[in-house]
Coordinates of C-alpha atoms in Angstrom, one line a residue:
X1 CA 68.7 134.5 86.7
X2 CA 66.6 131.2 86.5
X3 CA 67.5 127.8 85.6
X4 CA 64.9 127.0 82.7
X5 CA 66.7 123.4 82.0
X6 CA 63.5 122.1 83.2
X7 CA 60.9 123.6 81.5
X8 CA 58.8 121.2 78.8
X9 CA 60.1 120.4 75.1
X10 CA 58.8 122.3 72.1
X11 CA 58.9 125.8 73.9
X12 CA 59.2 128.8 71.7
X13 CA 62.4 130.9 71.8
X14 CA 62.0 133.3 74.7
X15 CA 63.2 136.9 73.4
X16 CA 62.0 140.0 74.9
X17 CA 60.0 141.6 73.2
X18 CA 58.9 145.5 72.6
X19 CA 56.0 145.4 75.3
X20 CA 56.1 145.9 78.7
X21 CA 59.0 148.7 78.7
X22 CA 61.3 146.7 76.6
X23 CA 65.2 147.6 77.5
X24 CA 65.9 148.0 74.3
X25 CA 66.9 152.3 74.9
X26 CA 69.6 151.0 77.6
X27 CA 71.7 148.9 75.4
X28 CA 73.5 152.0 74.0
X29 CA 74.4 153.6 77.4
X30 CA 76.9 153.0 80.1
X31 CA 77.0 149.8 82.5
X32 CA 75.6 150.6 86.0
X33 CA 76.2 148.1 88.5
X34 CA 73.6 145.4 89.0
X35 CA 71.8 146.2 92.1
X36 CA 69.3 142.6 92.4
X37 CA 65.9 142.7 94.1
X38 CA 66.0 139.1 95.0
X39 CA 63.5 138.9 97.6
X40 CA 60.7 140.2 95.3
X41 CA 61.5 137.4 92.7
X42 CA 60.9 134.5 95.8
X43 CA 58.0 133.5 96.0
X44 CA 55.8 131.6 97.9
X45 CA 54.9 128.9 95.9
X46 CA 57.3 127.6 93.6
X47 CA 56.0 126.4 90.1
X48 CA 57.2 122.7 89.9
X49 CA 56.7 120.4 86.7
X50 CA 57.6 117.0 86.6
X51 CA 57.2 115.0 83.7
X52 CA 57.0 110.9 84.0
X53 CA 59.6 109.4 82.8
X54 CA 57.9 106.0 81.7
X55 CA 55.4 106.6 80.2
X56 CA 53.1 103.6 79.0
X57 CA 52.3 102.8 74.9
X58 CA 48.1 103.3 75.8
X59 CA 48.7 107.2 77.3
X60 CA 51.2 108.6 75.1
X61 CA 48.3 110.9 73.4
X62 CA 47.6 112.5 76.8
X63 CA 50.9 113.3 77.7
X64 CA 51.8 114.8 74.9
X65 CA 48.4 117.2 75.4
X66 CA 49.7 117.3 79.1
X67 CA 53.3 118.8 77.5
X68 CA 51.2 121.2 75.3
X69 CA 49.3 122.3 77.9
X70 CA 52.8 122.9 80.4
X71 CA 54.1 124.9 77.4
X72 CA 51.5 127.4 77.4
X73 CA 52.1 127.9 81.2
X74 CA 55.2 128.3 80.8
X75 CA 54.8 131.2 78.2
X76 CA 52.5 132.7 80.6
X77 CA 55.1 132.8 83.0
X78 CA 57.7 133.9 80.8
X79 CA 56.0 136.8 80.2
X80 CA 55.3 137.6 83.9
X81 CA 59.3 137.8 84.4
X82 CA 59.9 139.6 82.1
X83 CA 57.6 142.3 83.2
X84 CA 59.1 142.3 86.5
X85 CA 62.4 142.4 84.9
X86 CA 62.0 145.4 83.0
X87 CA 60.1 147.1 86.4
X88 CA 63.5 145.9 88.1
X89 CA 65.5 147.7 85.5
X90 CA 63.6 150.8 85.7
X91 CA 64.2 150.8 89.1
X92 CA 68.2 150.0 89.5
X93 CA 68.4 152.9 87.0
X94 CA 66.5 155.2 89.2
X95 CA 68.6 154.0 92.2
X96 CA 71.5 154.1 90.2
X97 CA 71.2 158.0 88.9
X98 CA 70.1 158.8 92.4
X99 CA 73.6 157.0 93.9
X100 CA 75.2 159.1 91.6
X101 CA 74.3 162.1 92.4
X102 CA 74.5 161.6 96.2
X103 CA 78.1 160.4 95.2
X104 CA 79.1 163.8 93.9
X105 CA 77.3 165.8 96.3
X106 CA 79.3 164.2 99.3
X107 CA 82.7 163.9 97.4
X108 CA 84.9 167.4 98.4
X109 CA 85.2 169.8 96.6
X110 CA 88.6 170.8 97.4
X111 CA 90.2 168.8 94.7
X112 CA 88.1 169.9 92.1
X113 CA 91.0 168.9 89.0
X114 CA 91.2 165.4 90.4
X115 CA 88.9 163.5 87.8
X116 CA 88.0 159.2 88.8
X117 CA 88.6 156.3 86.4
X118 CA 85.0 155.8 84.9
X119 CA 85.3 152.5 85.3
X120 CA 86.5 152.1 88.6
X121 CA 82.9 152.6 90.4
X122 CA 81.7 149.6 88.1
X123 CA 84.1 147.6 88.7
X124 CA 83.5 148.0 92.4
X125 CA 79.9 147.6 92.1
X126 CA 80.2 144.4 89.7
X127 CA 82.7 143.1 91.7
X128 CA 79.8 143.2 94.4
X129 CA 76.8 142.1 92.1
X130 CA 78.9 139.5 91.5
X131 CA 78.9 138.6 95.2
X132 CA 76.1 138.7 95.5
X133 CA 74.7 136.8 92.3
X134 CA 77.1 134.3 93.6
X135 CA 75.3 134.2 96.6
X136 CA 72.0 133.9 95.1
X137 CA 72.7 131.0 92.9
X138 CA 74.2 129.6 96.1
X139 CA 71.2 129.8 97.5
X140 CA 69.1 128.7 94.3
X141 CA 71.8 125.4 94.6
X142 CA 73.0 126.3 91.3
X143 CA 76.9 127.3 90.4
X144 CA 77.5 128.2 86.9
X145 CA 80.2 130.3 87.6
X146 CA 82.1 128.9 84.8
X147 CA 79.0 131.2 82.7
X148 CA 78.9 134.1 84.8
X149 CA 82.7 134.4 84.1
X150 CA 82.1 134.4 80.8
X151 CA 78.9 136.5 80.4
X152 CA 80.2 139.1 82.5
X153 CA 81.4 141.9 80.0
X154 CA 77.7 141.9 78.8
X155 CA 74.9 144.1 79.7
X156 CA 71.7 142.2 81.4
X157 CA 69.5 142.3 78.4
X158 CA 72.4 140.7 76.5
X159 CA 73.0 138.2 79.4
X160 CA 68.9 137.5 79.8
X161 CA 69.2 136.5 75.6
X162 CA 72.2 134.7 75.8
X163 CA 70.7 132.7 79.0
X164 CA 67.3 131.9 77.2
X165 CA 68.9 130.6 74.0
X166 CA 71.1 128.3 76.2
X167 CA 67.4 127.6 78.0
X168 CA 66.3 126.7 74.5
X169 CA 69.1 124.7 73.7
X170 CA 68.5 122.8 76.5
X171 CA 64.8 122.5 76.1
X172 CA 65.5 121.3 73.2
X173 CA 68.1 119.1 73.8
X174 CA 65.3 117.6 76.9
X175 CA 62.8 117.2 74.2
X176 CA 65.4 115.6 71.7
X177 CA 66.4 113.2 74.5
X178 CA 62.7 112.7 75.6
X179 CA 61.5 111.5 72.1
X180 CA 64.6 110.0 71.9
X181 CA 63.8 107.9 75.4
X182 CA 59.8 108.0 74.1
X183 CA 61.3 106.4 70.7
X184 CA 63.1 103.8 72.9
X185 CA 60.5 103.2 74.7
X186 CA 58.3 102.4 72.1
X187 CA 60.8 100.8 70.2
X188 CA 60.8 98.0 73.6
X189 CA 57.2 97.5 73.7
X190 CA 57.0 97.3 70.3
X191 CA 59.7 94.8 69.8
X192 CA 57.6 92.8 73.1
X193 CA 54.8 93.0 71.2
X194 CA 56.1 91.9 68.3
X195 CA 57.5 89.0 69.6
X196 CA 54.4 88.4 71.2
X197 CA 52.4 89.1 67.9
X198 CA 54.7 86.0 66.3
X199 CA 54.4 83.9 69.1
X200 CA 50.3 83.8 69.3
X201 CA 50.4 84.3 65.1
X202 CA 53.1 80.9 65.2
X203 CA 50.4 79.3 67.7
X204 CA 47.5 80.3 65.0
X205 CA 49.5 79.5 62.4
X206 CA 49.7 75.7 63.8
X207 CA 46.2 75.8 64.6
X208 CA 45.0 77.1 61.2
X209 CA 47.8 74.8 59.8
X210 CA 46.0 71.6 61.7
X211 CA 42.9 73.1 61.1
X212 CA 43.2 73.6 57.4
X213 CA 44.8 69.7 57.1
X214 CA 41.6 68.9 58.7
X215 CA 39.8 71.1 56.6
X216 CA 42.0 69.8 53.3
X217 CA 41.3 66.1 53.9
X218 CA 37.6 66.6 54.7
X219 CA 37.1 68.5 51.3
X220 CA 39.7 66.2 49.8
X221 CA 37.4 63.2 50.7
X222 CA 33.9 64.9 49.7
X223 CA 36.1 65.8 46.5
X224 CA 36.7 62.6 46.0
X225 CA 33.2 61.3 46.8
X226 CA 32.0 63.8 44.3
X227 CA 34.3 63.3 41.8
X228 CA 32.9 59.2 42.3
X229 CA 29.7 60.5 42.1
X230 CA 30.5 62.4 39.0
X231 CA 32.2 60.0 37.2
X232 CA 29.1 57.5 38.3
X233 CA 26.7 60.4 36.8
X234 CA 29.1 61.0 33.7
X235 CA 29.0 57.1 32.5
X236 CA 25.6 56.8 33.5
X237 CA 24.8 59.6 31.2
X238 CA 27.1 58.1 28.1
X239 CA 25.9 54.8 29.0
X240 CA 22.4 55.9 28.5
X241 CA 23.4 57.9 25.5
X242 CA 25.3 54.5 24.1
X243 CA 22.8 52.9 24.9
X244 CA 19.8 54.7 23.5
X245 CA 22.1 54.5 20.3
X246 CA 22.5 51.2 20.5
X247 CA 18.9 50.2 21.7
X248 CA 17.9 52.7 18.6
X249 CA 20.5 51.1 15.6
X250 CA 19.1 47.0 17.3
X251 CA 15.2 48.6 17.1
X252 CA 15.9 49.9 13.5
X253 CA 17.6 46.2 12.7
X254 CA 15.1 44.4 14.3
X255 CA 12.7 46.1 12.4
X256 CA 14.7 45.5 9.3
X257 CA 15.0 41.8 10.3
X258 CA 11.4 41.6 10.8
X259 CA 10.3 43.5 7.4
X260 CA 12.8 41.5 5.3
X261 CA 11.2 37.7 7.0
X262 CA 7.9 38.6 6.3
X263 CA 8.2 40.2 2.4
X264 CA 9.9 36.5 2.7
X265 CA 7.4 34.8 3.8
X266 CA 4.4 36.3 1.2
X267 CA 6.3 35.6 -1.5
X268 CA 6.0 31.8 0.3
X269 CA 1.9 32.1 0.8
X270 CA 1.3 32.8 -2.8
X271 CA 1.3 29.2 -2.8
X272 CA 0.0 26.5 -0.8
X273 CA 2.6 24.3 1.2
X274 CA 1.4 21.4 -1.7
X275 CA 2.2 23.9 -4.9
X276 CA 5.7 25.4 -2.9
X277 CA 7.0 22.0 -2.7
X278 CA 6.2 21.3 -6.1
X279 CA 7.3 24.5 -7.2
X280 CA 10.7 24.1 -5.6
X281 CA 11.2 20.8 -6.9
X282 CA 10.5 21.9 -10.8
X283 CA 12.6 24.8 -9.8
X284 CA 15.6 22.8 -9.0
X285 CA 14.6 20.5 -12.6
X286 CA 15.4 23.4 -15.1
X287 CA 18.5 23.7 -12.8
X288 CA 19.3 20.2 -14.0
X289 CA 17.3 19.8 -17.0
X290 CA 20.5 19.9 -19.6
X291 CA 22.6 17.3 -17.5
X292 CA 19.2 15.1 -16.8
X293 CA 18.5 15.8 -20.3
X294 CA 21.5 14.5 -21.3
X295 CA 21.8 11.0 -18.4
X296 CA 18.6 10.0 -20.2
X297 CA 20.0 10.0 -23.8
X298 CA 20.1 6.5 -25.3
X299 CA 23.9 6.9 -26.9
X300 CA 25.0 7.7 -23.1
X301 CA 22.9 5.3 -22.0
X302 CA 24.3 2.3 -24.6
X303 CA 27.6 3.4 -24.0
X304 CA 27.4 2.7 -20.2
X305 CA 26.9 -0.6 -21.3
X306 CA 29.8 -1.1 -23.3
X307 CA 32.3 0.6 -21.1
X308 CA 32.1 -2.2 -19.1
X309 CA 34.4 -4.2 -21.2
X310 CA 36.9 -1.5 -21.8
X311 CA 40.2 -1.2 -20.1
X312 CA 40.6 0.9 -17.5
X313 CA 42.6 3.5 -18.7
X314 CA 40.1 3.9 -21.3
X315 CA 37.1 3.7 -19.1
X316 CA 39.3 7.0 -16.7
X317 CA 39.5 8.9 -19.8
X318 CA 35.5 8.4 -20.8
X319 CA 34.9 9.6 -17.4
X320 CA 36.6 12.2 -17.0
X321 CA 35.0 14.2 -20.5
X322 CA 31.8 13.2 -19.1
X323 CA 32.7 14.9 -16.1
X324 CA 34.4 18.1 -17.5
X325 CA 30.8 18.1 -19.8
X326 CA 28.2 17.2 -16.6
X327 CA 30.0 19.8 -13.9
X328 CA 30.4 22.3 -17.1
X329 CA 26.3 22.4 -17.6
X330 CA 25.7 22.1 -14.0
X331 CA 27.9 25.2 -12.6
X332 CA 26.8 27.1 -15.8
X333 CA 22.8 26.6 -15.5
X334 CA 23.3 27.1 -11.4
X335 CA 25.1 30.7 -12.0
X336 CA 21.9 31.3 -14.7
X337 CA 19.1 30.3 -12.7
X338 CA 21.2 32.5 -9.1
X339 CA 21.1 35.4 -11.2
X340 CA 18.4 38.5 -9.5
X341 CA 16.4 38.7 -12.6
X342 CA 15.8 35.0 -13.6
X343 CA 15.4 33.5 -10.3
X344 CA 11.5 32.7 -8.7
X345 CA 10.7 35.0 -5.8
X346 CA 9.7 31.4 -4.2
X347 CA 13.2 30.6 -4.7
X348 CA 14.6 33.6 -3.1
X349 CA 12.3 33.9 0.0
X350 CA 13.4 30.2 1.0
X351 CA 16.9 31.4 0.5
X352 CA 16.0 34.5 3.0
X353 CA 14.4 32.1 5.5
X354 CA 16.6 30.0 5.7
X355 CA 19.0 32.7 7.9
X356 CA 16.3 32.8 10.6
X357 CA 17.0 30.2 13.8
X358 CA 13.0 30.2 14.4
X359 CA 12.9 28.2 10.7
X360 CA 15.0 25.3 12.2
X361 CA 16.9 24.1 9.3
X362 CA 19.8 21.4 9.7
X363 CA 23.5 22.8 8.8
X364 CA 26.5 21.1 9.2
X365 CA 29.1 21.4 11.3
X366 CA 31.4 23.5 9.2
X367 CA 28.9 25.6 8.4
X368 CA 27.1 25.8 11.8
X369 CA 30.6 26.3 13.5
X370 CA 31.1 29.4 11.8
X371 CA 27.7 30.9 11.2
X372 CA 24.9 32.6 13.5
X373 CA 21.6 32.8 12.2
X374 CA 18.8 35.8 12.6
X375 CA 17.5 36.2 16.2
X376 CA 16.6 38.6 19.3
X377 CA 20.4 38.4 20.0
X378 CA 21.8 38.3 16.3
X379 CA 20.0 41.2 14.7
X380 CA 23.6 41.6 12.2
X381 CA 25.2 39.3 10.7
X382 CA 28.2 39.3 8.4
X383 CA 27.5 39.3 4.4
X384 CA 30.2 36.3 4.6
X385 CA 28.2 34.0 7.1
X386 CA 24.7 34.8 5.4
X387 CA 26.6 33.6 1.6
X388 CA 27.9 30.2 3.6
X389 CA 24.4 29.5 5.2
X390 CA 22.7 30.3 1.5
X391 CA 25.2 28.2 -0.1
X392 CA 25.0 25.0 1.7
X393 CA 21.0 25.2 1.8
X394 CA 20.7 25.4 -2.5
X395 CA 23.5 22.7 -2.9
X396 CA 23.0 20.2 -0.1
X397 CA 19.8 21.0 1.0
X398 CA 18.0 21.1 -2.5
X399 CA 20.5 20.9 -5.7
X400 CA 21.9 17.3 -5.5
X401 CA 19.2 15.9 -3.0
X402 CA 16.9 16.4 -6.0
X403 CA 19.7 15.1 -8.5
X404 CA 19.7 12.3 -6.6
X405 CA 15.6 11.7 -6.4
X406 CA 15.3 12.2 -10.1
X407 CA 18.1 9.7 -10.9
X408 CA 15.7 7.4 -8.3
X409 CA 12.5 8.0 -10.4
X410 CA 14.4 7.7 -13.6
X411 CA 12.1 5.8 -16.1
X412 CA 10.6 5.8 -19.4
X413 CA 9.1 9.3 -20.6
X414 CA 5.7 8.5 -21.7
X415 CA 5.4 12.2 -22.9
X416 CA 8.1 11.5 -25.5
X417 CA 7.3 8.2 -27.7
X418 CA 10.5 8.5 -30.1
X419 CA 13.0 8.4 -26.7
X420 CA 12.8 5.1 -24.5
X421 CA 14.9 5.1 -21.2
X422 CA 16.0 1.6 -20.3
X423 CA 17.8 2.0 -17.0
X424 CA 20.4 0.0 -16.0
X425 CA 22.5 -1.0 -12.4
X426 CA 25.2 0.1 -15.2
X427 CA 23.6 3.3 -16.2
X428 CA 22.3 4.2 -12.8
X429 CA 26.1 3.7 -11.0
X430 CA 27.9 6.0 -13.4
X431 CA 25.1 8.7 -13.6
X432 CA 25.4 8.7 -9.5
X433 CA 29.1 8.9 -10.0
X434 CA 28.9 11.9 -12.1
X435 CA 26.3 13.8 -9.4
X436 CA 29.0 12.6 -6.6
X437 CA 32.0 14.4 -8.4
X438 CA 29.5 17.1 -8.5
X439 CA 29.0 17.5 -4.9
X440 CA 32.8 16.6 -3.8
X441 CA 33.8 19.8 -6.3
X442 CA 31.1 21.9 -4.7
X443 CA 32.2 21.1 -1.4
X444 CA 35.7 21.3 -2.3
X445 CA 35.2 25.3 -3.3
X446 CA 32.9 25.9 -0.8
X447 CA 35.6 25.0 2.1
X448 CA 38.0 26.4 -0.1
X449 CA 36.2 29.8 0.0
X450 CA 35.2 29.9 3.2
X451 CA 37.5 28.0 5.4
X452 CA 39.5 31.0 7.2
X453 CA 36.3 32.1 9.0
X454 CA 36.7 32.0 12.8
X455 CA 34.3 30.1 14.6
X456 CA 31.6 31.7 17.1
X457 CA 31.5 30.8 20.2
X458 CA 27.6 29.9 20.8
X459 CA 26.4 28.8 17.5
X460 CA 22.7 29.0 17.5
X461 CA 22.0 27.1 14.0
X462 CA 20.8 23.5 14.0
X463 CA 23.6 21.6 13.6
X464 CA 23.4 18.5 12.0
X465 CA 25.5 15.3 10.7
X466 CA 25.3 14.9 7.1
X467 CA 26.1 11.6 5.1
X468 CA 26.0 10.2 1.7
X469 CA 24.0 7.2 2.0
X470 CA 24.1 4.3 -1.0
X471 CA 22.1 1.3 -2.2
X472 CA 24.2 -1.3 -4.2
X473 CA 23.4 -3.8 -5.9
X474 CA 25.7 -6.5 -7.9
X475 CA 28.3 -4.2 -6.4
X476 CA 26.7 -1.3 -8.3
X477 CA 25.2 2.0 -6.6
X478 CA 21.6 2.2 -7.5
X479 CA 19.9 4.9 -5.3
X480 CA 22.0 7.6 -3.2
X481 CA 20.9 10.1 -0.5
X482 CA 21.7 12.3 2.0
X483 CA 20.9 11.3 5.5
X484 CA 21.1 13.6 8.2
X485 CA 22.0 12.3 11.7
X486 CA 21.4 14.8 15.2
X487 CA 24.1 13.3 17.0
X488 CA 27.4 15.1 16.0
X489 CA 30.6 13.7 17.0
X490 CA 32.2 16.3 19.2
X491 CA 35.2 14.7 19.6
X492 CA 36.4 15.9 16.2
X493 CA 38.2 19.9 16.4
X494 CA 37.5 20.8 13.2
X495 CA 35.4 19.3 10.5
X496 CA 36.6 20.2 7.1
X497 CA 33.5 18.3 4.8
X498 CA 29.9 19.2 4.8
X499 CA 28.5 16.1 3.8
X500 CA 30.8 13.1 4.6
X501 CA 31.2 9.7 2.0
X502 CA 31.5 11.8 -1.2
X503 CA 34.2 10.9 -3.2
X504 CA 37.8 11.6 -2.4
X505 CA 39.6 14.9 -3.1
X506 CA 42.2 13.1 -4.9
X507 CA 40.3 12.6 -7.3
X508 CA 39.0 16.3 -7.7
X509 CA 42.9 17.0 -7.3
X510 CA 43.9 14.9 -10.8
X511 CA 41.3 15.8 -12.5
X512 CA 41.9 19.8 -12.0
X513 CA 45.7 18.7 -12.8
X514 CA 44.6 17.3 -16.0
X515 CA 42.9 20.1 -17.6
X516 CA 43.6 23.6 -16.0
X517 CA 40.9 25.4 -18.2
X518 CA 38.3 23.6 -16.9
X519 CA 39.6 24.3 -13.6
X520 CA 39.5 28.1 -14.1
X521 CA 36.4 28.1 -16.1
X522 CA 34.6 26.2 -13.2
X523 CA 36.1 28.8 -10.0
X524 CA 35.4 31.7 -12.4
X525 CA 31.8 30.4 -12.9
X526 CA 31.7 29.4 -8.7
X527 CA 32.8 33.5 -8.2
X528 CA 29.6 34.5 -10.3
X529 CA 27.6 32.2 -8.0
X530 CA 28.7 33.7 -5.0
X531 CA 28.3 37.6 -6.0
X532 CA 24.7 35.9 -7.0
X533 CA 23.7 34.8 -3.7
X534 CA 25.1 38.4 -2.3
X535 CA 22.3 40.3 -4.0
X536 CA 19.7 38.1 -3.7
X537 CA 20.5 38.2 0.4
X538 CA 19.7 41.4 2.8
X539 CA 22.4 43.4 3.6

């Protein structure tokens, strides 16, 4: 038989069929000896297969066409032998029926009882296929004897099956150790390849690594340029919005600023600059008229003469009812004549235009230290700083400078004939007293008020030295003033008076000490003046 160990993987099983004179009637009868046709089985050209046994990654599709294509030869083939096989069996049972009967035609037939084993003769004649099948798969250089041993109780049909399914078995067993080898195979490469995959993707790795810290800073540095840029654009954008705001709020307060000086200044040219002086002067006489009123009367006047001669403890008391009576009227008709309703819009507009720097009036240093005044820069200004500047112009600018010049041009009042003046260096030194004590209280509550204010740093107010200026005579003070000098002394910190040579603040202390009411009637009456001066002023 043939050695089909070599044909391809994935073969069919090989069975004989029905066609082709299948032996499938000789199975029931008896064994004849195998008589083998060999030399019509060797042929010429032998069909030889070989199949690579490394086989690269890139061709593996056309092998496995190429094993495709092999298997359908070999079907071919297949069924070519076992056509000649069944002609061969046809024909060993034609020889063998015609053996047999030459076999009992020649045997005598003188011993006509004797009867032969039946198997003897196929013993005989197995023994001799046997022979010479071992001879043939001598010759074929094969030497399964082990199997013909063991298949030889079967019949050839039996022994052709049993022989293809060990031909399948091996086929498969070749194809399970070829895919096997294939898987191996490609297992190898692939493993090469992978490690050659991870090398070049560790090489791009590091390159995409450098490449993308490149990358990183570059857009890390434009990110940062842009954010710069951003942030530039951002305050820009605020800054402009802030400042729109702020340019807005300072145009609406400049505006303000500007309206409120000029409804100031036509309430000033209603009159000429002749009738605004004299308008401001009579303004600041009804201020005064009860205590002027009062200096001129003849009993006060007679009894200035007399208290010349007095003791001195009785002259301090004298003095000091005339001065609880005098600061009384004063602080009284001042809150009256402050008031919205009773004060001249002359009054008020000087009081307004007085806050601007462009008007130039002299402050002092306590006041000018602490206070800015209306300009392109200063276009708000605190309620407290516009009070202080109001405050020092009505008292020391106007109030007691004109107490002062009436006491100067104190005479005889033609108008009344029943009421003679007769001034004297007596008479005129304690009426100046009683204006001094005035002013020293005044100043007294103004620092008392207004003293905690900080100072600003570039005071734009006219800033002026101010100083109580006397004229004696006989050792009396017949005419007082207020004389302002440019040239401050800077070497002073901090200037706590307004107008310096007043009278000491002992003297305000002892008095205040002596009668508490008047005290508290005098800083409740001051308050009034203050909330005053807060409505007349802009806010």
């Amino acid at each position: 038989m043939f050695n089909t160990s070599w044909i391809a993987p994935n073969m069919q099983s090989m069975q004989l069929t029905n066609e082709y004179n299948s032996n499938h009637q000789f199975e029931h009868q008896q064994k004849l000896p195998f008589i083998p046709q060999r030399n019509q089985f060797q042929l010429a050209d032998k069909l030889q297969f070989k199949i690579k046994k490394q086989i690269p990654l890139q061709q593996n599709s056309l092998i496995y066409q190429s094993i495709l294509e092999i298997n359908q030869k070999n079907k071919h083939l297949l069924k070519e032998i076992r056509t000649v096989l069944n002609q061969d069996l046809n024909q060993q049972s034609e020889q063998n029926h015609s053996y047999i009967q030459t076999q009992e035609d020649n045997e005598p037939r003188a011993k006509p009882n004797r009867r032969r084993h039946p198997s003897f003769d196929t013993k005989v004649q197995s023994d001799r296929n046997l022979d010479d099948e071992n001879k043939f798969k001598q010759h074929r250089k094969i030497q399964p004897r082990y199997k013909n041993d063991e298949l030889r109780n079967y019949s050839i049909t039996e022994v052709i099956n049993k022989r293809i399914n060990t031909n399948e078995i091996n086929i498969r067993d070749s194809r399970v150790e070829f895919e096997a080898k294939q898987i191996n195979n490609i297992k190898v490469l692939t493993t090469n390849r992978l490690n050659i995959n991870q090398k070049i993707h560790q090489e791009a790795a590091k390159k995409q690594q450098q490449n993308f810290g490149l990358i990183k800073g570059s857009v890390q540095k434009k990110k940062s340029k842009l954010r710069i840029v951003f942030y530039f654009v951002l305050a820009a954008m605020r800054f402009s919005k802030k400042y729109r705001k702020i340019q807005d709020e300072q145009n609406k307060q400049r505006n303000q600023m500007n309206q409120n000086y000029l409804e100031s200044q036509k309430a000033i040219d209603k009159f000429s600059k002749r009738q605004a002086i004299v308008q401001e002067k009579l303004y600041y006489a009804y201020v005064a008229e009860k205590v002027i009123h009062y200096l001129k009367d003849q009993a006060f006047i007679e009894e200035t003469q007399k208290i010349q001669n007095l003791s001195s403890e009785y002259q301090s008391d004298i003095r000091k009812l005339h001065v609880f009576k005098f600061t009384t009227l004063l602080f009284k008709n001042v809150e009256l004549f402050t008031r919205e309703q009773t004060i001249s819009d002359l009054i008020r507009g000087l009081l307004n235009i007085s806050l601007y720097e462009k008007t130039n009036f002299p402050v002092s240093k306590f006041v000018g230290q602490r206070c800015n005044f209306y300009n392109d820069h200063h276009l708000k200004i605190p309620q407290e700083q516009l009070v202080l500047i109001a405050l020092e112009h009505y008292f020391f600018g106007n109030l007691i400078p004109q107490l002062f010049e009436i006491l100067a041009n104190l005479q005889e009042d033609k108008s009344d004939t029943r009421q003679k003046v007769k001034t004297s260096p007596y008479h005129l030194n304690e009426c100046h007293f009683y204006i001094c004590i005035f002013a020293t209280l005044i100043q007294q509550m103004i620092i008392q008020n207004f003293a905690h204010m900080k100072t600003v740093k570039n005071p734009n107010g006219k800033i002026v030295q101010k100083t109580i200026k006397t004229t004696e005579q006989q050792n009396l003070v017949i005419k007082t003033e207020i004389v302002i000098n440019n040239q401050v002394n800077k070497n002073k910190v901090e200037n706590q008076e307004i107008v310096e040579g007043l009278i000491s603040s002992d003297l305000a202390l002892a008095l205040e000490a002596d009668k508490p009411q008047w005290k508290k009637l005098i800083d409740q009456t001051f308050s009034k003046i203050i909330k005053n001066f807060q409505n007349l002023l802009p806010k």
